[in-house]
Amino acid sequence: MHLAYPAVLSALLFCTGLYGVLARRNAILVLMSVELMLNAVNLNLVAFDVWLSRTAEETLHSGQALTLFTIAIAAAEIGIGLAIVLAVYRNRGTSDIDKLRDTAEGRGTDGPDHDPGAAGRPARTEKAEATA
């Protein structure tokens, strides 16, 4: 088999994962897209390892060893990532990335003009401002 087939397949998988990371709003789907990108890298590592082992006299299989490390790191990343997403979902009630970014920046649900301190005081009217 030529090296071009797994390389093209891995490029398609990586581009699909990159599109998923950039276009999705749900944190779990973003994590799944990152896993798709890691699997594309694993496919490249194994394909190039097999291709290089055919040309070299000594075969170290370093691409396959790196793939095993990548799989272990991906499993740990998914475990920790899902735990964080579930904790955020329990605290905030959503896993939408845009809404989480808005709350992290200190903006409320009403946008950047929202005054959080105005909830306890009465609204000022023009008549009240004129007398003050």
PDB file of C-alpha atoms in Angstrom:
ATOM      1  CA  MET A   1       0.000   0.000   0.000  1.00  0.00           C
ATOM      2  CA  HIS A   2       1.252   3.476  -0.843  1.00  0.00           C
ATOM      3  CA  LEU A   3       1.923   6.039   1.852  1.00  0.00           C
ATOM      4  CA  ALA A   4      -0.487   8.470   0.196  1.00  0.00           C
ATOM      5  CA  TYR A   5      -3.638   6.554   1.198  1.00  0.00           C
ATOM      6  CA  PRO A   6      -3.230   6.711   4.987  1.00  0.00           C
ATOM      7  CA  ALA A   7      -1.771  10.229   4.728  1.00  0.00           C
ATOM      8  CA  VAL A   8      -4.826  11.508   2.840  1.00  0.00           C
ATOM      9  CA  LEU A   9      -7.178   9.702   5.214  1.00  0.00           C
ATOM     10  CA  SER A  10      -5.390  11.159   8.219  1.00  0.00           C
ATOM     11  CA  ALA A  11      -5.501  14.659   6.680  1.00  0.00           C
ATOM     12  CA  LEU A  12      -9.261  14.294   6.164  1.00  0.00           C
ATOM     13  CA  LEU A  13      -9.739  13.082   9.746  1.00  0.00           C
ATOM     14  CA  PHE A  14      -7.638  15.941  11.098  1.00  0.00           C
ATOM     15  CA  CYS A  15      -9.534  18.550   9.058  1.00  0.00           C
ATOM     16  CA  THR A  16     -12.851  17.103  10.234  1.00  0.00           C
ATOM     17  CA  GLY A  17     -11.676  17.311  13.838  1.00  0.00           C
ATOM     18  CA  LEU A  18     -10.401  20.857  13.347  1.00  0.00           C
ATOM     19  CA  TYR A  19     -13.753  21.889  11.894  1.00  0.00           C
ATOM     20  CA  GLY A  20     -15.472  20.304  14.897  1.00  0.00           C
ATOM     21  CA  VAL A  21     -13.277  22.226  17.336  1.00  0.00           C
ATOM     22  CA  LEU A  22     -13.822  25.543  15.591  1.00  0.00           C
ATOM     23  CA  ALA A  23     -17.533  25.230  14.760  1.00  0.00           C
ATOM     24  CA  ARG A  24     -19.085  23.394  17.695  1.00  0.00           C
ATOM     25  CA  ARG A  25     -20.572  25.067  20.743  1.00  0.00           C
ATOM     26  CA  ASN A  26     -21.003  22.030  22.986  1.00  0.00           C
ATOM     27  CA  ALA A  27     -17.943  21.196  25.098  1.00  0.00           C
ATOM     28  CA  ILE A  28     -18.413  17.433  24.779  1.00  0.00           C
ATOM     29  CA  LEU A  29     -18.460  17.649  20.976  1.00  0.00           C
ATOM     30  CA  VAL A  30     -15.296  19.738  21.101  1.00  0.00           C
ATOM     31  CA  LEU A  31     -13.616  17.024  23.181  1.00  0.00           C
ATOM     32  CA  MET A  32     -14.736  14.406  20.656  1.00  0.00           C
ATOM     33  CA  SER A  33     -13.261  16.509  17.850  1.00  0.00           C
ATOM     34  CA  VAL A  34      -9.945  16.752  19.696  1.00  0.00           C
ATOM     35  CA  GLU A  35      -9.941  12.957  19.992  1.00  0.00           C
ATOM     36  CA  LEU A  36     -10.547  12.698  16.242  1.00  0.00           C
ATOM     37  CA  MET A  37      -7.529  14.916  15.639  1.00  0.00           C
ATOM     38  CA  LEU A  38      -5.385  12.769  17.946  1.00  0.00           C
ATOM     39  CA  ASN A  39      -6.467   9.637  16.085  1.00  0.00           C
ATOM     40  CA  ALA A  40      -5.440  11.263  12.799  1.00  0.00           C
ATOM     41  CA  VAL A  41      -1.995  11.892  14.266  1.00  0.00           C
ATOM     42  CA  ASN A  42      -1.832   8.267  15.436  1.00  0.00           C
ATOM     43  CA  LEU A  43      -2.664   7.054  11.938  1.00  0.00           C
ATOM     44  CA  ASN A  44       0.131   9.226  10.539  1.00  0.00           C
ATOM     45  CA  LEU A  45       2.627   7.943  13.107  1.00  0.00           C
ATOM     46  CA  VAL A  46       1.910   4.304  12.333  1.00  0.00           C
ATOM     47  CA  ALA A  47       1.829   4.825   8.549  1.00  0.00           C
ATOM     48  CA  PHE A  48       5.169   6.618   8.497  1.00  0.00           C
ATOM     49  CA  ASP A  49       6.661   4.055  10.870  1.00  0.00           C
ATOM     50  CA  VAL A  50       5.700   1.227   8.528  1.00  0.00           C
ATOM     51  CA  TRP A  51       6.974   3.168   5.522  1.00  0.00           C
ATOM     52  CA  LEU A  52      10.312   3.928   7.186  1.00  0.00           C
ATOM     53  CA  SER A  53      10.730   0.359   8.458  1.00  0.00           C
ATOM     54  CA  ARG A  54      10.614  -0.912   4.886  1.00  0.00           C
ATOM     55  CA  THR A  55      13.543   1.298   3.885  1.00  0.00           C
ATOM     56  CA  ALA A  56      15.662   0.940   7.036  1.00  0.00           C
ATOM     57  CA  GLU A  57      17.563  -2.178   7.992  1.00  0.00           C
ATOM     58  CA  GLU A  58      16.941  -1.770  11.718  1.00  0.00           C
ATOM     59  CA  THR A  59      13.343  -1.298  12.762  1.00  0.00           C
ATOM     60  CA  LEU A  60      12.789   0.530  16.022  1.00  0.00           C
ATOM     61  CA  HIS A  61       9.016   0.979  15.646  1.00  0.00           C
ATOM     62  CA  SER A  62       9.234   4.356  17.305  1.00  0.00           C
ATOM     63  CA  GLY A  63       6.047   5.531  15.563  1.00  0.00           C
ATOM     64  CA  GLN A  64       4.078   2.718  17.138  1.00  0.00           C
ATOM     65  CA  ALA A  65       5.579   3.447  20.551  1.00  0.00           C
ATOM     66  CA  LEU A  66       4.635   7.121  20.217  1.00  0.00           C
ATOM     67  CA  THR A  67       1.137   6.026  19.243  1.00  0.00           C
ATOM     68  CA  LEU A  68       0.809   4.053  22.478  1.00  0.00           C
ATOM     69  CA  PHE A  69       1.863   7.133  24.473  1.00  0.00           C
ATOM     70  CA  THR A  70      -0.622   9.266  22.541  1.00  0.00           C
ATOM     71  CA  ILE A  71      -3.429   6.818  23.274  1.00  0.00           C
ATOM     72  CA  ALA A  72      -2.582   6.861  26.982  1.00  0.00           C
ATOM     73  CA  ILE A  73      -2.503  10.667  27.049  1.00  0.00           C
ATOM     74  CA  ALA A  74      -5.786  10.829  25.117  1.00  0.00           C
ATOM     75  CA  ALA A  75      -7.460   8.504  27.620  1.00  0.00           C
ATOM     76  CA  ALA A  76      -6.304  10.654  30.528  1.00  0.00           C
ATOM     77  CA  GLU A  77      -7.382  13.809  28.703  1.00  0.00           C
ATOM     78  CA  ILE A  78     -10.863  12.454  28.073  1.00  0.00           C
ATOM     79  CA  GLY A  79     -11.254  11.378  31.696  1.00  0.00           C
ATOM     80  CA  ILE A  80     -10.203  14.735  33.094  1.00  0.00           C
ATOM     81  CA  GLY A  81     -11.966  16.710  30.373  1.00  0.00           C
ATOM     82  CA  LEU A  82     -15.296  14.966  30.915  1.00  0.00           C
ATOM     83  CA  ALA A  83     -14.991  15.437  34.664  1.00  0.00           C
ATOM     84  CA  ILE A  84     -14.431  19.170  34.179  1.00  0.00           C
ATOM     85  CA  VAL A  85     -17.311  19.470  31.706  1.00  0.00           C
ATOM     86  CA  LEU A  86     -19.675  17.630  34.054  1.00  0.00           C
ATOM     87  CA  ALA A  87     -18.644  19.810  37.003  1.00  0.00           C
ATOM     88  CA  VAL A  88     -19.184  22.981  34.959  1.00  0.00           C
ATOM     89  CA  TYR A  89     -22.552  21.667  33.736  1.00  0.00           C
ATOM     90  CA  ARG A  90     -23.670  20.995  37.322  1.00  0.00           C
ATOM     91  CA  ASN A  91     -22.609  24.464  38.485  1.00  0.00           C
ATOM     92  CA  ARG A  92     -23.715  26.570  35.539  1.00  0.00           C
ATOM     93  CA  GLY A  93     -26.478  24.462  33.984  1.00  0.00           C
ATOM     94  CA  THR A  94     -25.015  24.539  30.471  1.00  0.00           C
ATOM     95  CA  SER A  95     -22.094  23.173  28.513  1.00  0.00           C
ATOM     96  CA  ASP A  96     -22.352  25.801  25.756  1.00  0.00           C
ATOM     97  CA  ILE A  97     -18.879  27.257  25.291  1.00  0.00           C
ATOM     98  CA  ASP A  98     -20.055  30.748  24.315  1.00  0.00           C
ATOM     99  CA  LYS A  99     -22.224  31.085  27.416  1.00  0.00           C
ATOM    100  CA  LEU A 100     -19.395  29.851  29.620  1.00  0.00           C
ATOM    101  CA  ARG A 101     -17.024  32.380  28.070  1.00  0.00           C
ATOM    102  CA  ASP A 102     -19.512  35.198  28.747  1.00  0.00           C
ATOM    103  CA  THR A 103     -19.860  34.259  32.406  1.00  0.00           C
ATOM    104  CA  ALA A 104     -16.095  33.915  32.817  1.00  0.00           C
ATOM    105  CA  GLU A 105     -15.535  37.429  31.504  1.00  0.00           C
ATOM    106  CA  GLY A 106     -17.903  38.859  34.090  1.00  0.00           C
ATOM    107  CA  ARG A 107     -20.709  39.703  31.722  1.00  0.00           C
ATOM    108  CA  GLY A 108     -24.205  38.735  32.735  1.00  0.00           C
ATOM    109  CA  THR A 109     -26.981  37.469  30.557  1.00  0.00           C
ATOM    110  CA  ASP A 110     -28.005  40.983  29.507  1.00  0.00           C
ATOM    111  CA  GLY A 111     -24.733  41.721  27.746  1.00  0.00           C
ATOM    112  CA  PRO A 112     -21.924  44.175  28.413  1.00  0.00           C
ATOM    113  CA  ASP A 113     -24.269  47.013  29.538  1.00  0.00           C
ATOM    114  CA  HIS A 114     -25.669  44.965  32.406  1.00  0.00           C
ATOM    115  CA  ASP A 115     -25.041  46.617  35.808  1.00  0.00           C
ATOM    116  CA  PRO A 116     -24.951  43.897  38.492  1.00  0.00           C
ATOM    117  CA  GLY A 117     -25.213  46.434  41.323  1.00  0.00           C
ATOM    118  CA  ALA A 118     -28.466  47.913  40.030  1.00  0.00           C
ATOM    119  CA  ALA A 119     -30.592  45.015  41.243  1.00  0.00           C
ATOM    120  CA  GLY A 120     -30.916  46.318  44.810  1.00  0.00           C
ATOM    121  CA  ARG A 121     -31.567  49.975  44.160  1.00  0.00           C
ATOM    122  CA  PRO A 122     -34.626  51.537  42.549  1.00  0.00           C
ATOM    123  CA  ALA A 123     -34.441  52.819  39.012  1.00  0.00           C
ATOM    124  CA  ARG A 124     -33.791  56.548  38.724  1.00  0.00           C
ATOM    125  CA  THR A 125     -36.214  58.539  36.672  1.00  0.00           C
ATOM    126  CA  GLU A 126     -35.737  61.907  35.031  1.00  0.00           C
ATOM    127  CA  LYS A 127     -37.945  63.543  37.682  1.00  0.00           C
ATOM    128  CA  ALA A 128     -35.853  62.063  40.523  1.00  0.00           C
ATOM    129  CA  GLU A 129     -32.612  63.151  38.833  1.00  0.00           C
ATOM    130  CA  ALA A 130     -33.889  66.693  38.340  1.00  0.00           C
ATOM    131  CA  THR A 131     -34.688  67.080  42.043  1.00  0.00           C
ATOM    132  CA  ALA A 132     -31.402  65.540  43.182  1.00  0.00           C
TER     133      ALA A 132
END
